[in-house]
Short mmCIF file of C-alpha atoms in Angstrom, two decimals:
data_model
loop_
_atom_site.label_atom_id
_atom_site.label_comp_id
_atom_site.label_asym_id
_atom_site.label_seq_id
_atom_site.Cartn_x
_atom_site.Cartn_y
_atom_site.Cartn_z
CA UNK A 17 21.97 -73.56 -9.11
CA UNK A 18 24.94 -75.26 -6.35
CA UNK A 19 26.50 -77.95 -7.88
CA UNK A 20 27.94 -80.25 -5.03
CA UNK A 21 30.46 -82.86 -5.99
CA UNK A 22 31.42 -84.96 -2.85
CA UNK A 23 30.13 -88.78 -3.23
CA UNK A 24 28.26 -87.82 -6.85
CA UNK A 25 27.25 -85.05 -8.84
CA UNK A 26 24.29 -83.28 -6.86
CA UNK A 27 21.90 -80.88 -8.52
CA UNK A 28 20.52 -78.52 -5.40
CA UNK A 29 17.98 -76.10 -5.43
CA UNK A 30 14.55 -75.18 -5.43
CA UNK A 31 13.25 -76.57 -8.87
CA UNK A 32 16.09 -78.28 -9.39
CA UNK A 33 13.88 -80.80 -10.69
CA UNK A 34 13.72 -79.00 -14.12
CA UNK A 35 17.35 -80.47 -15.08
CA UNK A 36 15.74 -83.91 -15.27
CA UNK A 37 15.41 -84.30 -19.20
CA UNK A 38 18.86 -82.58 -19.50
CA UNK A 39 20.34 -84.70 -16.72
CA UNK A 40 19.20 -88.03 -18.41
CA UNK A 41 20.29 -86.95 -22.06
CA UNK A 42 24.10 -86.03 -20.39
CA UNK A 43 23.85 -89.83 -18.93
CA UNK A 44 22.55 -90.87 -22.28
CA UNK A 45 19.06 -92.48 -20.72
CA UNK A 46 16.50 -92.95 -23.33
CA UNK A 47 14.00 -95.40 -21.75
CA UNK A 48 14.37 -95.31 -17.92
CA UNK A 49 12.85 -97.18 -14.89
CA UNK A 50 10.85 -94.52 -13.01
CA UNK A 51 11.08 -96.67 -9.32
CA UNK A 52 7.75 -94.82 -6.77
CA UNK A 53 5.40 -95.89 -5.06
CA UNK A 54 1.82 -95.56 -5.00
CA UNK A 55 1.42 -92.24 -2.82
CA UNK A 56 3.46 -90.19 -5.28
CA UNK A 57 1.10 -91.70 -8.56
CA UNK A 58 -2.15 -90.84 -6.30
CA UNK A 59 -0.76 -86.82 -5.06
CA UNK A 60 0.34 -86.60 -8.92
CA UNK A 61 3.89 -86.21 -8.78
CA UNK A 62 4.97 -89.15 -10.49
CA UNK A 63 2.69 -86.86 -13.59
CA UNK A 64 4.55 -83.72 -13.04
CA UNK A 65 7.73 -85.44 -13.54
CA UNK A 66 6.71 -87.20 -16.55
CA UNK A 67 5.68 -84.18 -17.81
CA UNK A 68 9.19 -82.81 -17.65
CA UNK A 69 10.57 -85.39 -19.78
CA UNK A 70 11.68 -85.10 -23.51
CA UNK A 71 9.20 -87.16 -26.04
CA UNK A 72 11.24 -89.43 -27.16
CA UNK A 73 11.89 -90.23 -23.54
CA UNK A 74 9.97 -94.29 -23.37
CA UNK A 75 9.11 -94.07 -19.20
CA UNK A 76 8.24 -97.05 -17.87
CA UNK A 77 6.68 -96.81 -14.20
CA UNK A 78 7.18 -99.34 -11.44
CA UNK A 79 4.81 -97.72 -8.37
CA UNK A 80 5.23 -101.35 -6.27
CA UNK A 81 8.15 -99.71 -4.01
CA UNK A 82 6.70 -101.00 -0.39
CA UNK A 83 7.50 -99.20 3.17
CA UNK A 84 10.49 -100.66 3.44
CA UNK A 85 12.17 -102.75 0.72
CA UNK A 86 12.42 -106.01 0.04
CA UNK A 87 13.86 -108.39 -2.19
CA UNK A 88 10.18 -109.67 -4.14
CA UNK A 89 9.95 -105.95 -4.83
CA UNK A 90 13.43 -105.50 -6.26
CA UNK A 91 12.72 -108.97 -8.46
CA UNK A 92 9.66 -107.52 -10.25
CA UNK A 93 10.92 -104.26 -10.65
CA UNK A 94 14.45 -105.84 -11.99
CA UNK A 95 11.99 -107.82 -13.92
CA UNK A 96 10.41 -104.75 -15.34
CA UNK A 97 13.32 -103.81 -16.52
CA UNK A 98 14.45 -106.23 -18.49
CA UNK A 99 10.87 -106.85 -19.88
CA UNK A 100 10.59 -102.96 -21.39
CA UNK A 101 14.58 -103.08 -22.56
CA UNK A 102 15.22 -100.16 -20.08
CA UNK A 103 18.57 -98.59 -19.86
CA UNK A 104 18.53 -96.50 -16.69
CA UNK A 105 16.57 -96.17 -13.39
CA UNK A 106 15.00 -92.64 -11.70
CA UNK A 107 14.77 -93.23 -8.41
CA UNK A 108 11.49 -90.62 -6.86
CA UNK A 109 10.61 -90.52 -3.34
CA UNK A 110 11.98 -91.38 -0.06
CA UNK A 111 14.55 -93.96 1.29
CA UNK A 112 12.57 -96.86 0.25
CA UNK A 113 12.22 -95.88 -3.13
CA UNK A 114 15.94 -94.88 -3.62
CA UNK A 115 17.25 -98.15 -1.82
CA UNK A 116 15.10 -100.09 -4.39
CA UNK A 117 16.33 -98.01 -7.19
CA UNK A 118 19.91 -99.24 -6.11
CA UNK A 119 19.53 -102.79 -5.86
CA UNK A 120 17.19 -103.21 -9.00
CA UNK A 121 20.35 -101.70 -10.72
CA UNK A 122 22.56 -104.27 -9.14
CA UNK A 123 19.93 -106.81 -10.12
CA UNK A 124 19.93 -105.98 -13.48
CA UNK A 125 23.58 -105.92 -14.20
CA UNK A 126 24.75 -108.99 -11.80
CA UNK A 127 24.36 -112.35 -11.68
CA UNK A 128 22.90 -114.91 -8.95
CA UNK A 129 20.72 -114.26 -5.83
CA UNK A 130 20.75 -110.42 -4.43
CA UNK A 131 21.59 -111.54 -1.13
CA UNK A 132 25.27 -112.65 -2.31
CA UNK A 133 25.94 -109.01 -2.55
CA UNK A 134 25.58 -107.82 0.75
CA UNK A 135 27.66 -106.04 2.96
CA UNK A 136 28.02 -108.63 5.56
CA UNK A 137 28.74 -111.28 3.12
CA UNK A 138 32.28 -109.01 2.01
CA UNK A 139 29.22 -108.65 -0.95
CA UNK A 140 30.90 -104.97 -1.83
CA UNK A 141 33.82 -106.80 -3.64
CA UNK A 142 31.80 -108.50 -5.93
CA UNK A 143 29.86 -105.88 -7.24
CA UNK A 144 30.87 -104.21 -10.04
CA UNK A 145 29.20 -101.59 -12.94
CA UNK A 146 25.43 -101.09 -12.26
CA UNK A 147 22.94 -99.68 -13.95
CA UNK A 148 22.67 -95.51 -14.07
CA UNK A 149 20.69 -94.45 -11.12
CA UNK A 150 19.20 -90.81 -11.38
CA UNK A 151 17.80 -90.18 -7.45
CA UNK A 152 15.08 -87.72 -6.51
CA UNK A 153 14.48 -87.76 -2.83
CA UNK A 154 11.00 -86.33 -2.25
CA UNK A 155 11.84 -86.29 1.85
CA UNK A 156 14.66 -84.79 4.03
CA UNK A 157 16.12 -88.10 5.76
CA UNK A 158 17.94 -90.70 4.31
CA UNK A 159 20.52 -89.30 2.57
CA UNK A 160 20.08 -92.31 -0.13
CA UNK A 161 20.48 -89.99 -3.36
CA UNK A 162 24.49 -89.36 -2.85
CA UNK A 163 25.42 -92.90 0.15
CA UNK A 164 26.80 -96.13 -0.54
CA UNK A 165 23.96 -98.44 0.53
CA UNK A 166 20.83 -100.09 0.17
CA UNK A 167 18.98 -101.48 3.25
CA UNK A 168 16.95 -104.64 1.39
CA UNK A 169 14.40 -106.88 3.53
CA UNK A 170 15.42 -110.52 2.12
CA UNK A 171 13.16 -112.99 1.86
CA UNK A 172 14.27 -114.60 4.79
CA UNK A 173 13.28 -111.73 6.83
CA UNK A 174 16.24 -110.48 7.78
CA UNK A 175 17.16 -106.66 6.60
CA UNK A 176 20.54 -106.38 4.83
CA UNK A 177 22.59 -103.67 3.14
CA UNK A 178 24.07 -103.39 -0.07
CA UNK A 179 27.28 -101.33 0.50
CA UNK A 180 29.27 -100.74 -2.59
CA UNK A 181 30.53 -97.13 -4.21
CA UNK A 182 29.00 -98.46 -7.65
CA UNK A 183 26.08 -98.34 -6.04
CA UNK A 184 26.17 -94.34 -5.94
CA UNK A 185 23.81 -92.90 -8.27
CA UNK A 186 25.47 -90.82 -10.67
CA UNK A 187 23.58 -87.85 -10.27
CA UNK A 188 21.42 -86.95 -7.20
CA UNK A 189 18.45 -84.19 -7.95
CA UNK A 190 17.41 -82.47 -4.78
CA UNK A 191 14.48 -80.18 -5.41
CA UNK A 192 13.47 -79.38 -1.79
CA UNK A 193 10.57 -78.04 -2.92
CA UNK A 194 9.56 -81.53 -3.20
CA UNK A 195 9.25 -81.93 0.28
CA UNK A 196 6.67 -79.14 0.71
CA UNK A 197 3.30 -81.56 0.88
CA UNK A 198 4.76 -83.98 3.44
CA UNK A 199 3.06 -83.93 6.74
CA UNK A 200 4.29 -82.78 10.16
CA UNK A 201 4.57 -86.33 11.52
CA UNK A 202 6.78 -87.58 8.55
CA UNK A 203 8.76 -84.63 8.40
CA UNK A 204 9.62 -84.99 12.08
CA UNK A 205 10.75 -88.66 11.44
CA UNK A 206 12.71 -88.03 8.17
CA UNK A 207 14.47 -85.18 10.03
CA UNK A 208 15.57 -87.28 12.79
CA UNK A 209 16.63 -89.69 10.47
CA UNK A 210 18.97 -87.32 8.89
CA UNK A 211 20.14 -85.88 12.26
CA UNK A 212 20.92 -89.80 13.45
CA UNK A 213 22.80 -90.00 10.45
CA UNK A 214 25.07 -86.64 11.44
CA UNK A 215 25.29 -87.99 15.24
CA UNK A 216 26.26 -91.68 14.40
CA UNK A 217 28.40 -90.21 12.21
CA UNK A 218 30.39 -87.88 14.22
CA UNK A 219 30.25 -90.43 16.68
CA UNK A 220 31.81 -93.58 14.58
CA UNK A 221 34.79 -94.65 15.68
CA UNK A 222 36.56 -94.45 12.20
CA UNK A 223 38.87 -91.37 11.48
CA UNK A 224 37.96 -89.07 8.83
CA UNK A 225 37.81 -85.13 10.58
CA UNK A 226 36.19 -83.47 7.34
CA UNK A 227 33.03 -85.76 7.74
CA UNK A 228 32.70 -85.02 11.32
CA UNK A 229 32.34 -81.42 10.43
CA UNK A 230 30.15 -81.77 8.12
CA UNK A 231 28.05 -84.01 10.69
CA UNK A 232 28.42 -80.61 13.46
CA UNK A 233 27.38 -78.45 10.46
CA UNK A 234 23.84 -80.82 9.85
CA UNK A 235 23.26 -80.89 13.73
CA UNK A 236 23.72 -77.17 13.73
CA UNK A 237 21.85 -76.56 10.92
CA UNK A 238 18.55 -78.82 11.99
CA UNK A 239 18.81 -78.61 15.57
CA UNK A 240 20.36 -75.23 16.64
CA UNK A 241 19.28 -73.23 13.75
CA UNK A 242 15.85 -74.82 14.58
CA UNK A 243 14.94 -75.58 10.78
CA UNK A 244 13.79 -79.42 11.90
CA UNK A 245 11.14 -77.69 14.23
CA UNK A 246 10.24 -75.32 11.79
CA UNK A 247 9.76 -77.45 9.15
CA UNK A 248 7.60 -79.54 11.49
CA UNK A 249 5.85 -76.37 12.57
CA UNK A 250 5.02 -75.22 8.81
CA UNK A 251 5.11 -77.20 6.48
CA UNK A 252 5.20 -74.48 3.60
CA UNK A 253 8.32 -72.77 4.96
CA UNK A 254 10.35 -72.81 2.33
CA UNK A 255 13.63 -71.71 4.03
CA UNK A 256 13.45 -74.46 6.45
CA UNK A 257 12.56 -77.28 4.11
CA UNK A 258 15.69 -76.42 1.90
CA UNK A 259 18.45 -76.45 5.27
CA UNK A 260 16.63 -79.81 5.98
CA UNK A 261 17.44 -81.00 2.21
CA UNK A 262 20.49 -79.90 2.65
CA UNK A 263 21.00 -81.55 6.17
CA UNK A 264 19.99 -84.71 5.08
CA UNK A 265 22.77 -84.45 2.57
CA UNK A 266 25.09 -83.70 5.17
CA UNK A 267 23.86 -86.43 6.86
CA UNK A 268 25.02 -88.82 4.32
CA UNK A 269 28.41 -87.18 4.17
CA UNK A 270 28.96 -87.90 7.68
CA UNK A 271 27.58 -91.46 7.83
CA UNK A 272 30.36 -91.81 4.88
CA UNK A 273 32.63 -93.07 8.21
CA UNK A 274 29.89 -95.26 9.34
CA UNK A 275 27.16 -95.40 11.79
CA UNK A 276 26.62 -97.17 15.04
CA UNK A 277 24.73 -99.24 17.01
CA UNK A 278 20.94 -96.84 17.01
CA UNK A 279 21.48 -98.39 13.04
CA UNK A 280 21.43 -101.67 14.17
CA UNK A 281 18.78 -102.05 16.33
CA UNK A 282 16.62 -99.84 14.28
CA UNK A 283 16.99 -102.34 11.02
CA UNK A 284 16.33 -105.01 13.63
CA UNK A 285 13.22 -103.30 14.70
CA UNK A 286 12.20 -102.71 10.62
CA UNK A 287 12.68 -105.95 9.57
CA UNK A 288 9.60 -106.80 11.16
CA UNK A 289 7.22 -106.25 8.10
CA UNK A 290 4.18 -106.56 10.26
CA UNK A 291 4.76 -104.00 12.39
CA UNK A 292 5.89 -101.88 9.30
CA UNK A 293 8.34 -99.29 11.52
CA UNK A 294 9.31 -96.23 10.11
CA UNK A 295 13.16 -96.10 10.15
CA UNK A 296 13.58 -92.30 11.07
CA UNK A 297 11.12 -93.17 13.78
CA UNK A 298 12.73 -95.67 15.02
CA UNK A 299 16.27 -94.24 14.95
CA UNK A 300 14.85 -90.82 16.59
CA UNK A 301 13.40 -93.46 19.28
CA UNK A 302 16.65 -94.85 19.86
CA UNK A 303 19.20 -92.60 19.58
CA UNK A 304 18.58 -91.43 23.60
CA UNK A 305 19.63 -95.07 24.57
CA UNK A 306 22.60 -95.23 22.65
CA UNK A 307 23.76 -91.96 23.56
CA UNK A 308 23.63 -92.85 27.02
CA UNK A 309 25.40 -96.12 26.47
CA UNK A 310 28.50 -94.26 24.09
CA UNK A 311 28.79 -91.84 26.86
CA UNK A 312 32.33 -92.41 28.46
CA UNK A 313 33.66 -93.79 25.25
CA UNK A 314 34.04 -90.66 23.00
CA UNK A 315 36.70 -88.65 24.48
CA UNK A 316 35.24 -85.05 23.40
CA UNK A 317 33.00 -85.73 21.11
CA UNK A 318 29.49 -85.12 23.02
CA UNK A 319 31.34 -81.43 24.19
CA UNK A 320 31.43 -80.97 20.56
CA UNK A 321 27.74 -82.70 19.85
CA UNK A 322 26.51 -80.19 22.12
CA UNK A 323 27.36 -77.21 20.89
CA UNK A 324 25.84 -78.01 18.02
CA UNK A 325 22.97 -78.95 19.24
CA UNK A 326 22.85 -75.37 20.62
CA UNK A 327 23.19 -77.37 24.41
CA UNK A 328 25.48 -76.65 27.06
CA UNK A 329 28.91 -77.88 26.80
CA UNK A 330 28.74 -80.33 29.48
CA UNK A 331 25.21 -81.33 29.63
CA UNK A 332 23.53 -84.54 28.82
CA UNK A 333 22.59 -84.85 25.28
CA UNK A 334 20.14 -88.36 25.42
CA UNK A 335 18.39 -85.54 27.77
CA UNK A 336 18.31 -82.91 25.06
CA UNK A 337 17.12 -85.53 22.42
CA UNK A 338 14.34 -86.94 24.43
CA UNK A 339 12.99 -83.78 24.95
CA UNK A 340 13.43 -82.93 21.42
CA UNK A 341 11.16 -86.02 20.22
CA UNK A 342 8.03 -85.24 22.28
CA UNK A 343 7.99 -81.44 21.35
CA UNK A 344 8.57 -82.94 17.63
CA UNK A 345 5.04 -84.94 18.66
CA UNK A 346 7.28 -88.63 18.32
CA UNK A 347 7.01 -91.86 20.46
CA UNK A 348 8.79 -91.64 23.54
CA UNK A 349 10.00 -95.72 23.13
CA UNK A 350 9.54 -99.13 21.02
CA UNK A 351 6.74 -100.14 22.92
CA UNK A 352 4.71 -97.16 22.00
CA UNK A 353 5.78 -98.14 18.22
CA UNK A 354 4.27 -101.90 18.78
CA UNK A 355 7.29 -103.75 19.73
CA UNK A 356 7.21 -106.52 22.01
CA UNK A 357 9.21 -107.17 24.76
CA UNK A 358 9.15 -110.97 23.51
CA UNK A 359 10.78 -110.60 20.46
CA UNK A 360 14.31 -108.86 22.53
CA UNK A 361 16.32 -111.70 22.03
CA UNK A 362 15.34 -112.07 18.34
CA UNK A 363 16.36 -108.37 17.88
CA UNK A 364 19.53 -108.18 20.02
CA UNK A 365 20.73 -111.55 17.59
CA UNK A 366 19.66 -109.35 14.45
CA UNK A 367 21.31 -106.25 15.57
CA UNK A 368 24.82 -107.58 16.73
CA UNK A 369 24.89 -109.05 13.21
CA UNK A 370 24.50 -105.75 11.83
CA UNK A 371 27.61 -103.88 9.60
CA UNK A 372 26.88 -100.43 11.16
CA UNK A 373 28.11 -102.53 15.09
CA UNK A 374 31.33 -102.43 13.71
CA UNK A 375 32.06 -98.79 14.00
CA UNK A 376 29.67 -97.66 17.32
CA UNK A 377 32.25 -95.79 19.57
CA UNK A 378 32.02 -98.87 21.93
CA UNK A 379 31.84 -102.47 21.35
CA UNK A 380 28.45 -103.97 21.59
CA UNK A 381 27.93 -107.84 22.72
CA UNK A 382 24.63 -109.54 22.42
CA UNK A 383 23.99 -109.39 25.72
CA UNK A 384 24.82 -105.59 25.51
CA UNK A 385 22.00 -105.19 22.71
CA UNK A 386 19.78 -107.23 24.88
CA UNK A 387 20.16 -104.69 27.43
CA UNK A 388 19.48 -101.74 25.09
CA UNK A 389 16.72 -102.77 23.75
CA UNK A 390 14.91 -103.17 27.32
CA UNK A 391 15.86 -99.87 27.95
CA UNK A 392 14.60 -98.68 24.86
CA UNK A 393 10.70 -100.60 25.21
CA UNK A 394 10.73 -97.85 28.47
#
């Protein structure tokens, strides 16, 4: 079993699943918050892992985790908590459920209005000691189970992240067998997601070479080694399914230096919880924009992005990307997701607010993101 110790302790394997009663015990757990949602209860998952547990173990389910996020979710499952004297959290399924696990363990341990914590506010400095978080991703995306952050809808509509090394969980389980049921749609999304995360990140404009080649290493190992499309292709490959797992943790390594402005305008975009976006979607959407737009402001960074995208040294990788997304059976742009041309200026004003614009490889304005997004809706 590899035992990976870079932002946590990270159980990875196939089965890996079956250190869950041992892992809880060695963070000295007894009656956890198991954080879902509903699709995992109905497939029976949420009953396989219960049946892992010890007896003693007192699970208490919350299954209310929404599409994305948001801040009435994180209340009643805080709430939850505190009702059934709980003294941990497992967080099981994708990015939604993870970033809820997160910020119902900063709810539950901090004082005053969840919105006081975030990342724009300078929020990291005031959070402190959080609940244990155990994280099981059940997709190959987000990166969630080992990163920093929590992306939160707020009541006031806006989407915010919780940024804060407390927030860590301690121990991440990745089991990708796991990710063997999800569907070829989904698994395209999620594995954009992750390789967005490995771009952005190579791309930031922050120093730190060891992420960077970790972020070649998850573009290589998706893209070039052509696990994404094989996961996408079938779904019961088990080969392919574990170098996405293991991508998607890369992913999160390399976003350790930040990500950029596809980020931005893609929690723009999901904050809208009537259209109810998909954030690997979205960012897989984007990314051919941004690339474009980053182009003469990376030095030799796309020569490197290339080659690990198995793509000729000097060719145009937005090119390479957009092809990529209709063979993976994606939307070709935001207006083929739902979004209106209207709502631009609304976005561009959300976006440029956004944490992950301060380290894109070039500085973007509001009239900058006004311009991407209209290039994006075509």
């Amino acid at each position: 079993m590899t035992i990976l110790s870079f932002m946590n302790h990270t159980i990875f394997d196939n089965g890996a699943t079956s250190k869950l009663a041992k892992t809880l015990q060695q963070c000295n757990i007894e009656r956890p918050l198991l954080c879902t949602d509903a699709g995992l209860v109905k497939i029976g998952l949420v009953e396989k892992i219960e049946g892992l547990l010890r007896e003693s173990t007192q699970l208490t389910i919350f299954d209310g985790t929404p599409e994305n996020p948001t801040q009435i979710a994180v209340e009643d499952a805080a709430k939850m908590y505190q009702e059934m004297d709980c003294d941990g959290i497992i967080s099981l399924g994708g990015g939604s459920s993870m970033d809820l696990g997160k910020a119902v363990a900063l709810a539950v341990s901090h004082k005053g209005e969840l919105s006081e914590y975030t990342a724009g506010l300078k929020g990291a400095k005031r959070i402190e000691k959080v609940a244990p978080v155990i994280a099981i991703p059940t997709t190959s995306g987000t990166g969630s189970e080992i990163s920093t952050g929590a992306v939160i809808i707020m009541k006031t509509g806006e989407k915010l992240i919780l940024a804060s090394r407390e927030l860590i969980p301690v121990i991440a389980i990745c089991d990708p067998l796991l990710t063997l049921p999800l569907p070829a749609r989904l698994t395209a999304a999620t594995g954009m997601d992750a390789m967005t995360h490995c771009i952005e990140g190579l791309l930031s404009n922050q120093i730190n070479p060891p992420a960077e080649a970790v972020a070649c290493d998850g573009i290589q190992r998706g893209i070039r080694d052509g696990h994404l499309s094989q996961a996408v292709k079938d779904g019961k490959d088990e080969v392919a399914r574990w170098n996405m797992m293991m991508a998607s943790l890369e992913g999160a390594m390399a976003f350790s230096k930040g990500l950029g402005a596809v980020h931005s305008m893609s929690h723009a975009c999901g904050a809208d919880q009537s259209l109810r976006l998909h954030h690997g979607t979205l960012n897989a959407v984007i990314l051919p924009t941004i690339l474009d737009f980053n182009r003469d402001h990376v030095g030799d960074k796309y020569e490197r992005l290339n080659i690990a995208l198995g793509n000729k040294p000097n060719s145009n990788p937005s090119e390479f990307i957009r092809e990529l997304n209709s063979k993976l059976g994606l939307p070709a742009n935001l207006t083929e997701m739902g979004v209106k041309s209207d709502s631009i200026p609304e976005l561009a004003t959300h976006a440029v607010k956004d944490i992950c614009t301060f380290t894109t490889p070039r500085t973007c304005r509001l009239e900058d993101y006004i311009q991407l997004f209209e290039t994006a809706m075509n």
